PDB file of C-alpha atoms in Angstrom:
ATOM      1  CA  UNK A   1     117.417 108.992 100.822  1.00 97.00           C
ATOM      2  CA  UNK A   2     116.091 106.555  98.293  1.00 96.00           C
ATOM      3  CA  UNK A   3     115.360 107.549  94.442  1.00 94.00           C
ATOM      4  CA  UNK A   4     112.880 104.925  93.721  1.00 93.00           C
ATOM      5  CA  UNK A   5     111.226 105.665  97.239  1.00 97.00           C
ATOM      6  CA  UNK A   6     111.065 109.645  96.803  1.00 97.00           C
ATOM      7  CA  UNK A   7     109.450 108.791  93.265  1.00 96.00           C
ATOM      8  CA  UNK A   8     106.788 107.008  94.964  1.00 97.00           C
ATOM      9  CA  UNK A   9     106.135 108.948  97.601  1.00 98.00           C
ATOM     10  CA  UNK A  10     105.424 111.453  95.608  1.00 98.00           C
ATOM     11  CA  UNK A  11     103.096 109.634  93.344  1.00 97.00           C
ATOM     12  CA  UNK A  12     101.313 109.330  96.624  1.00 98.00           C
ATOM     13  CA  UNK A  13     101.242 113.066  97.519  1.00 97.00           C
ATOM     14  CA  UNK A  14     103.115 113.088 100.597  1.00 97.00           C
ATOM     15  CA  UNK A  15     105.438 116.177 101.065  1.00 97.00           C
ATOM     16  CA  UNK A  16     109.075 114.873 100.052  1.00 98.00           C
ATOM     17  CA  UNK A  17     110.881 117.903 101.919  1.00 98.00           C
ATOM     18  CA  UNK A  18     114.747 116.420 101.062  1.00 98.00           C
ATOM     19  CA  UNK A  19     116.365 114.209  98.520  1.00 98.00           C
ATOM     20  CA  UNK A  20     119.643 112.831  97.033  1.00 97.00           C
ATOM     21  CA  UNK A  21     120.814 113.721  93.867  1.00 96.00           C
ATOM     22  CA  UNK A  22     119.883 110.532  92.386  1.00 93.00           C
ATOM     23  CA  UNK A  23     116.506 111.769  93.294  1.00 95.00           C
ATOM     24  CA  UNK A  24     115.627 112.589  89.218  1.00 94.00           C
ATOM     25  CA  UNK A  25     112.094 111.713  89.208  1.00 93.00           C
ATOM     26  CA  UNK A  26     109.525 113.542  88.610  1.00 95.00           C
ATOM     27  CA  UNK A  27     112.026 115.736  87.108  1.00 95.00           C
ATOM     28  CA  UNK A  28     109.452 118.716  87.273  1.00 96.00           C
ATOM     29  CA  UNK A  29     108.741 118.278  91.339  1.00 97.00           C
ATOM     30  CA  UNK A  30     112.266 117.410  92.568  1.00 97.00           C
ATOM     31  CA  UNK A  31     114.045 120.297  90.988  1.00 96.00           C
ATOM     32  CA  UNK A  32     111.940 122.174  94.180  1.00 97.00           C
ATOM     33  CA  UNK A  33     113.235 119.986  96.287  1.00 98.00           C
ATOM     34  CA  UNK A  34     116.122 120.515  98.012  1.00 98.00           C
ATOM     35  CA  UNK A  35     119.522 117.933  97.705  1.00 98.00           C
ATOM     36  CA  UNK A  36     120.827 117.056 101.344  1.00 98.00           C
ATOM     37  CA  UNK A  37     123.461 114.450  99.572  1.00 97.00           C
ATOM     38  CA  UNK A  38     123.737 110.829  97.834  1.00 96.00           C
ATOM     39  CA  UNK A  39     122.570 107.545  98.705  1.00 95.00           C
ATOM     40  CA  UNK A  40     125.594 106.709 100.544  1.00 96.00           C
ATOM     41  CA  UNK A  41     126.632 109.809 102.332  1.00 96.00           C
ATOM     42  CA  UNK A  42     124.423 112.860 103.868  1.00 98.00           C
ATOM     43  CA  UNK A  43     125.153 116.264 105.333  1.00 98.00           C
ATOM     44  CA  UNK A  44     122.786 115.562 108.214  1.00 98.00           C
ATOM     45  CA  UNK A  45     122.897 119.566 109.192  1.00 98.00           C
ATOM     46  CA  UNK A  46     121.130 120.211 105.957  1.00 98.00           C
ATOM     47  CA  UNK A  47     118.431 117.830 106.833  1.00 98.00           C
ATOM     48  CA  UNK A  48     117.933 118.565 110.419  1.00 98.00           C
ATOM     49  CA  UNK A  49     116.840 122.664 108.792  1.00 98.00           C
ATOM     50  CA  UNK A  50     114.576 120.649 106.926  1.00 98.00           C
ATOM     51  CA  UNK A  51     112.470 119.545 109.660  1.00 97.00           C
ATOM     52  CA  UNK A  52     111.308 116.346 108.685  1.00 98.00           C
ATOM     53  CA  UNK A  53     108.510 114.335 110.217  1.00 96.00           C
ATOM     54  CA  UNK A  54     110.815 111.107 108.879  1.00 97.00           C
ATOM     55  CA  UNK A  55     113.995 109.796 107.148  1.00 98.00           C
ATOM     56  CA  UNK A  56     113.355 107.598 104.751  1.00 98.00           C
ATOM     57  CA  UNK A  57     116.448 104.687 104.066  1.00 98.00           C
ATOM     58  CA  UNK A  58     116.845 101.116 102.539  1.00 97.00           C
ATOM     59  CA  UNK A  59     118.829  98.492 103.669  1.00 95.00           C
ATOM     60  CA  UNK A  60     119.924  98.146  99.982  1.00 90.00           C
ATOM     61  CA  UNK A  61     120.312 101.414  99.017  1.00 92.00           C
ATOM     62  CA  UNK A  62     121.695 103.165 102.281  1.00 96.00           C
ATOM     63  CA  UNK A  63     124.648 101.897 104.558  1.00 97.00           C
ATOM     64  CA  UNK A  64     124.567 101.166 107.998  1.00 97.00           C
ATOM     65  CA  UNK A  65     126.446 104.129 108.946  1.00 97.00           C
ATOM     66  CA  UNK A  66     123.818 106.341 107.773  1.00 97.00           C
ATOM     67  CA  UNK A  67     121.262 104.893 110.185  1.00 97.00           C
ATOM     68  CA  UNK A  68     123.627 105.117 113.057  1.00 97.00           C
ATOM     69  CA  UNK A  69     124.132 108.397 112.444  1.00 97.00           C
ATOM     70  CA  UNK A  70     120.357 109.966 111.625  1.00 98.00           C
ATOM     71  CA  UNK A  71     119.941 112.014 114.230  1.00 98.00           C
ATOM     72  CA  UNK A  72     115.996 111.908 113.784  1.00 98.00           C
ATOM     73  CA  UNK A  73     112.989 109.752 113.615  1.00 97.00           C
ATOM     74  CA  UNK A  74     113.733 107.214 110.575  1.00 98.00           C
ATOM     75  CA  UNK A  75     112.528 104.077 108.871  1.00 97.00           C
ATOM     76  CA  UNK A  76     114.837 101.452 107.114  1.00 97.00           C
ATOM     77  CA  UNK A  77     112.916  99.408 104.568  1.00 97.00           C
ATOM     78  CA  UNK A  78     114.176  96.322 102.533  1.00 96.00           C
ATOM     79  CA  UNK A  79     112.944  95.394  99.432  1.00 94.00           C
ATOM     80  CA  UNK A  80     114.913  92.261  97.212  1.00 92.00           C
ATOM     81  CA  UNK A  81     111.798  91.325  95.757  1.00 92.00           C
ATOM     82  CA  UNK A  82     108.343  91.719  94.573  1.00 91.00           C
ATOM     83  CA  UNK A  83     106.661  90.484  97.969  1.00 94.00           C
ATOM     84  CA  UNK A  84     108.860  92.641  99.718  1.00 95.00           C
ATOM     85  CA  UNK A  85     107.904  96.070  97.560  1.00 95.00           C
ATOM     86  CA  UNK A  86     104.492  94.904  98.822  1.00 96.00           C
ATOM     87  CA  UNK A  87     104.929  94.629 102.538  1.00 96.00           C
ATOM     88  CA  UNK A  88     107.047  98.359 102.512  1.00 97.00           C
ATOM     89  CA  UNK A  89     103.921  99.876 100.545  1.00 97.00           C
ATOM     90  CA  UNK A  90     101.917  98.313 103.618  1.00 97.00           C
ATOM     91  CA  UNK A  91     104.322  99.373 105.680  1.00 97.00           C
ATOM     92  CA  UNK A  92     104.567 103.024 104.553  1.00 97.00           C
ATOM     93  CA  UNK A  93     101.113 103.736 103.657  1.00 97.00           C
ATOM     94  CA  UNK A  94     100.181 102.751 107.593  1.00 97.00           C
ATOM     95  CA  UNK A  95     102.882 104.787 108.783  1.00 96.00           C
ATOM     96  CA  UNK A  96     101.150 107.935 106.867  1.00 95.00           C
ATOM     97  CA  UNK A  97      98.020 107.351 106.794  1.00 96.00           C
ATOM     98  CA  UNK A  98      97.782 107.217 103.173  1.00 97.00           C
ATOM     99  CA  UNK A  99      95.334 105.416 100.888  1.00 98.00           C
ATOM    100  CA  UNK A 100      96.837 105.711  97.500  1.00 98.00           C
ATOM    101  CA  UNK A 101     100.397 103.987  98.771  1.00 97.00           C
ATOM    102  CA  UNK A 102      98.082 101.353 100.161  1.00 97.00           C
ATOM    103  CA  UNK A 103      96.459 100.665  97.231  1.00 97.00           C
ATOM    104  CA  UNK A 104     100.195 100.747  95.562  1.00 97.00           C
ATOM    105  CA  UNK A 105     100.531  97.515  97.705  1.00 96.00           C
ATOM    106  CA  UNK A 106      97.065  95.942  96.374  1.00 96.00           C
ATOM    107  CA  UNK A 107      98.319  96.796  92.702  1.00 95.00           C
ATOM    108  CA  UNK A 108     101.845  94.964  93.901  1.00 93.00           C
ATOM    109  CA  UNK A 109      99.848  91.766  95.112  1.00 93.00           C
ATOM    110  CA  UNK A 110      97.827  91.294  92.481  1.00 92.00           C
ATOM    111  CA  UNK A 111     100.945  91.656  90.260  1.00 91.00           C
ATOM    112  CA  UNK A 112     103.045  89.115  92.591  1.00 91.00           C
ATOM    113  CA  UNK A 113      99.854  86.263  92.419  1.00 91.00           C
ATOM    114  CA  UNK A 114      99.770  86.912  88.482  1.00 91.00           C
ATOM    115  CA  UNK A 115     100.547  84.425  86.193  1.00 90.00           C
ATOM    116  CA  UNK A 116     104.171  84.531  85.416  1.00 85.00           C
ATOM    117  CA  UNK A 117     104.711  86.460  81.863  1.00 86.00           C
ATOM    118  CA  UNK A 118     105.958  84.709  78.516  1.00 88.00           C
ATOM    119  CA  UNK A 119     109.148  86.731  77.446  1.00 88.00           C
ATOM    120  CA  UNK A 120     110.154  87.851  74.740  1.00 85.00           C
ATOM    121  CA  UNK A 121     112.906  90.580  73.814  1.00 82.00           C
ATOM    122  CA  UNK A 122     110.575  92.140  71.259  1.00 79.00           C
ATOM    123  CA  UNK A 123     108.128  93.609  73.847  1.00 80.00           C
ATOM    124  CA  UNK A 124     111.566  95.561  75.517  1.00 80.00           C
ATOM    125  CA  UNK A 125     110.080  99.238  74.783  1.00 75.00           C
ATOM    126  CA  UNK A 126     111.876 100.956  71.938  1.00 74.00           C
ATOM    127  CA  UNK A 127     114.537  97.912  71.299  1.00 74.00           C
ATOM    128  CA  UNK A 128     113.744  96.847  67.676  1.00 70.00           C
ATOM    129  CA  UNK A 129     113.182 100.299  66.256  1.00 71.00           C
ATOM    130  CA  UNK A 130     116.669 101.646  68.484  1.00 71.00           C
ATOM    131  CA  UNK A 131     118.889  99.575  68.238  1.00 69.00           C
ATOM    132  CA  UNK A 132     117.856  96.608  66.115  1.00 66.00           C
ATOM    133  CA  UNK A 133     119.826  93.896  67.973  1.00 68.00           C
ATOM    134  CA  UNK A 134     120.878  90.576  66.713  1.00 72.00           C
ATOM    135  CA  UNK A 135     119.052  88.100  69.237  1.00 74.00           C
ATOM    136  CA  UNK A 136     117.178  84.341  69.933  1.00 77.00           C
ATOM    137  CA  UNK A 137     114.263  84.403  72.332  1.00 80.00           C
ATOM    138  CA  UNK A 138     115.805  81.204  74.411  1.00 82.00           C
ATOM    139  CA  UNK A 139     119.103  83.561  75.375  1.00 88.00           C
ATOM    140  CA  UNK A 140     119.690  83.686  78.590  1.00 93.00           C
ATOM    141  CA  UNK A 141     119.573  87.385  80.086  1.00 93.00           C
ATOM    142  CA  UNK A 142     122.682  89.164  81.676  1.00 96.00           C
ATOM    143  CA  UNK A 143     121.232  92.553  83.402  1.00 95.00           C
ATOM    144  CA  UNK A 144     124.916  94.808  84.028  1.00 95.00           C
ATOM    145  CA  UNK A 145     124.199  97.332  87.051  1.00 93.00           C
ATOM    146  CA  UNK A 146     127.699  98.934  86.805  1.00 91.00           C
ATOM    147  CA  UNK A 147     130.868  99.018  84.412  1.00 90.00           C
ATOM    148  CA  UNK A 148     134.647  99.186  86.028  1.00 90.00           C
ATOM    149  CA  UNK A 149     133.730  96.312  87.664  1.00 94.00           C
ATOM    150  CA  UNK A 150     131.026  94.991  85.622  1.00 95.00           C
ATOM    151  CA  UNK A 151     128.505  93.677  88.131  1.00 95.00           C
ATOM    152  CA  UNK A 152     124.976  92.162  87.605  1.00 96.00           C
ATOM    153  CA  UNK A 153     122.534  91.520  89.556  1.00 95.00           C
ATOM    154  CA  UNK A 154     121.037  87.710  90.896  1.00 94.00           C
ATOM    155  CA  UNK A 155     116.720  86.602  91.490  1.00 90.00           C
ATOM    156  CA  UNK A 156     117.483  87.390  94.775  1.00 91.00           C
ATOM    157  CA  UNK A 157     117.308  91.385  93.733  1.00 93.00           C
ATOM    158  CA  UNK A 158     114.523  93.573  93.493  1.00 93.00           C
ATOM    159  CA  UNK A 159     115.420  93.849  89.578  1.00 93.00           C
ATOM    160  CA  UNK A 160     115.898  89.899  89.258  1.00 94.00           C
ATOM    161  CA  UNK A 161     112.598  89.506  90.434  1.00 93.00           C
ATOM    162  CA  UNK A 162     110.761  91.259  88.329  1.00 93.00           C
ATOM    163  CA  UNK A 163     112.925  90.004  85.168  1.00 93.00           C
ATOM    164  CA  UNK A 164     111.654  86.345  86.767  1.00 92.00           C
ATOM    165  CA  UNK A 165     108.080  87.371  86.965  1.00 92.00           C
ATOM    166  CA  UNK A 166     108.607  88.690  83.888  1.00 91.00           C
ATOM    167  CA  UNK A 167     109.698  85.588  82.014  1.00 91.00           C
ATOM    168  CA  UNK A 168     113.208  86.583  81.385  1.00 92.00           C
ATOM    169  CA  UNK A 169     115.684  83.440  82.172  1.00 92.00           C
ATOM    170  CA  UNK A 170     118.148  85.354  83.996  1.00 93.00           C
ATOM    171  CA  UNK A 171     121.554  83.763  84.172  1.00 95.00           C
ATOM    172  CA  UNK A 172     122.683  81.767  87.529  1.00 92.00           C
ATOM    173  CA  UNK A 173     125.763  82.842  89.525  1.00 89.00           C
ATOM    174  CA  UNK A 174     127.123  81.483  92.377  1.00 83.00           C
ATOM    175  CA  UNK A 175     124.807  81.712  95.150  1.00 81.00           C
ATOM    176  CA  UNK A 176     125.322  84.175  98.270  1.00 82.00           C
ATOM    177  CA  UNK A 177     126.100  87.049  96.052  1.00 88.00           C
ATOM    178  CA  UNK A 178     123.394  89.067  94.885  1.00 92.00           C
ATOM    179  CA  UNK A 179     125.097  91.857  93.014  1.00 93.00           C
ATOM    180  CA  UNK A 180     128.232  89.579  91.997  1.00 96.00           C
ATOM    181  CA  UNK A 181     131.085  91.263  89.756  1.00 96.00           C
ATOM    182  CA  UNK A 182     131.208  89.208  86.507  1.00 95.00           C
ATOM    183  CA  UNK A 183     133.671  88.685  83.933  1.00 95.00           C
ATOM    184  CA  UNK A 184     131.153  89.783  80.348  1.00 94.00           C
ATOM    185  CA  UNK A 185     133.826  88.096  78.191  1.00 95.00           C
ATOM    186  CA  UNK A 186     132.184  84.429  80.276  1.00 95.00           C
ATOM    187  CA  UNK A 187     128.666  85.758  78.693  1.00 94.00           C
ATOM    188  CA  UNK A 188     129.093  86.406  75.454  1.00 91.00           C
ATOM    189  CA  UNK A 189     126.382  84.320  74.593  1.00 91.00           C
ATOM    190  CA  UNK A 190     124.074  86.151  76.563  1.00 92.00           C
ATOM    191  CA  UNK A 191     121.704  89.259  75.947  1.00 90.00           C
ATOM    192  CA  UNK A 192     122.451  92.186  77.992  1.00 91.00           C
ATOM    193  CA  UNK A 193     120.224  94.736  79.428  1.00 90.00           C
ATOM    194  CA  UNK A 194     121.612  97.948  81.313  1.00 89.00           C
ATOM    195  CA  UNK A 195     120.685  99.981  84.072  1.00 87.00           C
ATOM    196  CA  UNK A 196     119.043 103.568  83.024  1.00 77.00           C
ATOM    197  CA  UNK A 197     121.166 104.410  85.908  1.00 68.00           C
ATOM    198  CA  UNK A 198     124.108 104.790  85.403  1.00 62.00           C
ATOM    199  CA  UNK A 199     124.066 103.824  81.324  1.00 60.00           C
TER     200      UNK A 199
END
Protein backbone atom coordinates (compact mmCIF):
# COMPACT_ATOMS: atom_id res chain seq x y z
CA UNK A 1 0.00 0.00 0.00
CA UNK A 2 3.13 2.02 -0.46
CA UNK A 3 4.47 3.22 -4.09
CA UNK A 4 8.02 3.61 -3.19
CA UNK A 5 7.79 0.20 -1.20
CA UNK A 6 6.02 -1.88 -4.14
CA UNK A 7 8.90 -0.35 -6.42
CA UNK A 8 11.37 -1.92 -4.27
CA UNK A 9 10.03 -4.90 -3.62
CA UNK A 10 9.96 -5.60 -6.82
CA UNK A 11 13.48 -4.68 -7.59
CA UNK A 12 13.98 -7.45 -5.12
CA UNK A 13 11.82 -10.10 -6.88
CA UNK A 14 9.31 -10.75 -4.38
CA UNK A 15 5.73 -11.35 -5.78
CA UNK A 16 3.85 -7.86 -5.30
CA UNK A 17 0.25 -9.55 -5.67
CA UNK A 18 -1.77 -5.91 -4.93
CA UNK A 19 -1.09 -2.24 -5.24
CA UNK A 20 -2.49 1.34 -5.10
CA UNK A 21 -2.83 3.35 -7.94
CA UNK A 22 0.03 5.43 -7.08
CA UNK A 23 1.77 2.19 -7.57
CA UNK A 24 3.39 3.53 -11.26
CA UNK A 25 6.64 1.91 -11.08
CA UNK A 26 7.94 -0.32 -13.00
CA UNK A 27 5.32 0.81 -15.28
CA UNK A 28 5.78 -2.50 -17.37
CA UNK A 29 5.23 -5.00 -14.11
CA UNK A 30 2.48 -3.10 -12.24
CA UNK A 31 0.11 -2.75 -15.11
CA UNK A 32 -0.23 -6.89 -14.15
CA UNK A 33 -0.83 -6.09 -11.01
CA UNK A 34 -3.96 -5.64 -9.74
CA UNK A 35 -5.23 -1.98 -7.93
CA UNK A 36 -7.01 -2.78 -4.48
CA UNK A 37 -7.18 1.27 -3.83
CA UNK A 38 -4.97 4.46 -2.76
CA UNK A 39 -2.65 5.11 -0.10
CA UNK A 40 -5.22 6.34 2.16
CA UNK A 41 -8.22 4.20 1.60
CA UNK A 42 -8.54 0.29 0.54
CA UNK A 43 -11.35 -2.02 -0.49
CA UNK A 44 -10.06 -4.69 1.88
CA UNK A 45 -12.52 -7.42 0.02
CA UNK A 46 -10.39 -7.00 -3.02
CA UNK A 47 -7.31 -7.78 -1.11
CA UNK A 48 -8.48 -10.54 1.06
CA UNK A 49 -9.18 -12.57 -2.95
CA UNK A 50 -5.73 -11.73 -3.29
CA UNK A 51 -4.40 -13.93 -0.74
CA UNK A 52 -1.51 -12.28 0.48
CA UNK A 53 1.23 -13.70 2.63
CA UNK A 54 1.50 -9.74 3.97
CA UNK A 55 0.22 -6.11 3.87
CA UNK A 56 2.64 -3.90 3.42
CA UNK A 57 1.91 -0.02 5.13
CA UNK A 58 3.93 3.10 6.35
CA UNK A 59 3.33 5.11 9.12
CA UNK A 60 3.85 8.07 6.69
CA UNK A 61 2.18 7.02 3.88
CA UNK A 62 -0.88 5.00 5.35
CA UNK A 63 -3.32 6.18 8.20
CA UNK A 64 -4.02 4.58 11.26
CA UNK A 65 -7.34 3.51 10.25
CA UNK A 66 -6.00 1.36 7.65
CA UNK A 67 -4.03 -0.74 10.12
CA UNK A 68 -6.96 -1.09 12.40
CA UNK A 69 -8.84 -2.27 9.86
CA UNK A 70 -6.38 -4.95 7.81
CA UNK A 71 -7.96 -7.83 8.40
CA UNK A 72 -4.63 -9.89 7.71
CA UNK A 73 -1.08 -10.38 8.65
CA UNK A 74 0.63 -6.78 8.09
CA UNK A 75 3.75 -4.77 8.72
CA UNK A 76 3.84 -0.91 9.35
CA UNK A 77 7.25 0.54 8.56
CA UNK A 78 8.51 4.19 9.17
CA UNK A 79 10.98 5.74 7.30
CA UNK A 80 11.75 9.95 7.88
CA UNK A 81 15.18 9.43 7.06
CA UNK A 82 18.11 7.82 5.54
CA UNK A 83 18.96 5.56 8.71
CA UNK A 84 15.53 4.67 8.87
CA UNK A 85 15.24 3.41 4.91
CA UNK A 86 18.13 1.30 6.25
CA UNK A 87 16.71 -0.41 9.27
CA UNK A 88 13.12 -1.22 7.06
CA UNK A 89 15.47 -2.82 4.25
CA UNK A 90 16.85 -4.90 7.36
CA UNK A 91 13.72 -5.23 8.49
CA UNK A 92 12.02 -6.49 5.29
CA UNK A 93 14.69 -8.44 3.78
CA UNK A 94 14.64 -10.70 7.28
CA UNK A 95 11.06 -10.90 7.15
CA UNK A 96 11.45 -12.61 3.47
CA UNK A 97 14.26 -14.12 3.46
CA UNK A 98 15.71 -12.12 0.80
CA UNK A 99 19.32 -11.27 -0.02
CA UNK A 100 19.09 -8.60 -2.60
CA UNK A 101 16.74 -6.23 -0.13
CA UNK A 102 19.47 -6.93 2.37
CA UNK A 103 22.07 -5.84 0.44
CA UNK A 104 19.61 -2.70 -0.47
CA UNK A 105 20.30 -1.91 3.28
CA UNK A 106 24.29 -2.34 2.93
CA UNK A 107 24.07 0.03 -0.25
CA UNK A 108 21.82 2.48 2.22
CA UNK A 109 24.64 2.39 4.99
CA UNK A 110 27.35 2.94 3.10
CA UNK A 111 25.43 5.88 1.53
CA UNK A 112 24.30 7.23 5.16
CA UNK A 113 28.35 7.02 6.54
CA UNK A 114 29.38 8.85 3.15
CA UNK A 115 30.79 12.02 3.13
CA UNK A 116 28.12 14.57 2.87
CA UNK A 117 27.87 15.84 -1.00
CA UNK A 118 28.88 19.48 -2.25
CA UNK A 119 25.66 20.87 -4.02
CA UNK A 120 25.18 22.39 -6.68
CA UNK A 121 21.90 23.04 -8.85
CA UNK A 122 23.79 22.22 -12.04
CA UNK A 123 24.12 18.46 -11.31
CA UNK A 124 19.85 18.47 -10.95
CA UNK A 125 19.38 15.93 -14.05
CA UNK A 126 18.01 17.67 -17.11
CA UNK A 127 17.67 21.34 -15.33
CA UNK A 128 20.04 23.53 -17.45
CA UNK A 129 19.18 22.06 -20.82
CA UNK A 130 14.99 22.13 -19.64
CA UNK A 131 14.38 24.76 -18.24
CA UNK A 132 17.41 27.02 -18.02
CA UNK A 133 16.63 28.66 -14.65
CA UNK A 134 17.92 31.87 -13.33
CA UNK A 135 19.80 30.73 -10.02
CA UNK A 136 22.99 31.32 -7.25
CA UNK A 137 24.48 28.16 -5.80
CA UNK A 138 24.21 29.70 -1.99
CA UNK A 139 20.07 29.80 -2.44
CA UNK A 140 18.49 28.25 -0.04
CA UNK A 141 16.19 25.25 -1.33
CA UNK A 142 12.29 25.21 -0.96
CA UNK A 143 11.13 21.45 -2.02
CA UNK A 144 6.85 22.04 -2.61
CA UNK A 145 5.13 18.47 -2.05
CA UNK A 146 1.61 19.81 -2.90
CA UNK A 147 -0.16 23.03 -4.41
CA UNK A 148 -3.77 24.27 -2.90
CA UNK A 149 -2.11 24.40 0.10
CA UNK A 150 1.39 24.69 -0.87
CA UNK A 151 3.23 22.48 1.60
CA UNK A 152 6.98 21.52 1.81
CA UNK A 153 8.61 19.30 3.43
CA UNK A 154 11.31 19.78 6.75
CA UNK A 155 15.10 17.47 7.45
CA UNK A 156 13.01 15.61 9.49
CA UNK A 157 11.45 13.86 6.09
CA UNK A 158 12.61 11.10 4.19
CA UNK A 159 13.05 13.72 1.16
CA UNK A 160 14.80 16.40 3.54
CA UNK A 161 17.23 13.97 4.32
CA UNK A 162 18.48 13.09 1.40
CA UNK A 163 18.45 16.89 0.07
CA UNK A 164 20.81 17.27 3.51
CA UNK A 165 23.05 14.44 2.61
CA UNK A 166 22.97 15.77 -0.51
CA UNK A 167 24.31 19.24 0.22
CA UNK A 168 21.22 21.14 -0.52
CA UNK A 169 20.61 23.94 2.38
CA UNK A 170 17.08 23.30 2.78
CA UNK A 171 15.13 26.14 4.31
CA UNK A 172 14.16 26.02 8.26
CA UNK A 173 10.51 26.12 9.39
CA UNK A 174 9.19 26.07 12.57
CA UNK A 175 10.00 22.97 14.25
CA UNK A 176 7.30 20.12 15.06
CA UNK A 177 5.94 20.24 11.61
CA UNK A 178 7.43 18.15 9.12
CA UNK A 179 5.27 18.67 6.09
CA UNK A 180 4.28 22.41 7.14
CA UNK A 181 1.89 24.46 4.67
CA UNK A 182 3.92 27.54 3.57
CA UNK A 183 3.08 30.78 2.24
CA UNK A 184 5.69 30.70 -1.44
CA UNK A 185 5.15 34.48 -1.68
CA UNK A 186 7.64 34.36 2.10
CA UNK A 187 10.27 32.41 -0.34
CA UNK A 188 10.67 34.15 -3.15
CA UNK A 189 14.17 34.19 -2.74
CA UNK A 190 14.41 30.65 -2.69
CA UNK A 191 14.90 27.84 -5.43
CA UNK A 192 12.13 25.48 -5.72
CA UNK A 193 12.12 21.89 -6.53
CA UNK A 194 8.75 19.85 -7.05
CA UNK A 195 7.54 16.57 -6.40
CA UNK A 196 7.34 14.18 -9.69
CA UNK A 197 4.28 13.33 -7.84
CA UNK A 198 1.92 15.17 -8.15
CA UNK A 199 3.79 18.01 -10.59
Amino acid sequence: MVPSWTETLIRAGINVVGRTRYCIHPQEIVSNIPVVGGTKEVDWDLVIDLNPDLVLLDKEENPLEMAEKCPLPYLATHVSSLKDLQRELEVLGDKFKNADLIEMAVDCYDIIYSPKRSWSYQKIPGLIEAVNPTFQEEQQLVYLIWKKPWMSVTRETFIGSVLEHLGARIVSFEPGEKYPVIPVENYLDCFFLFSSEPY
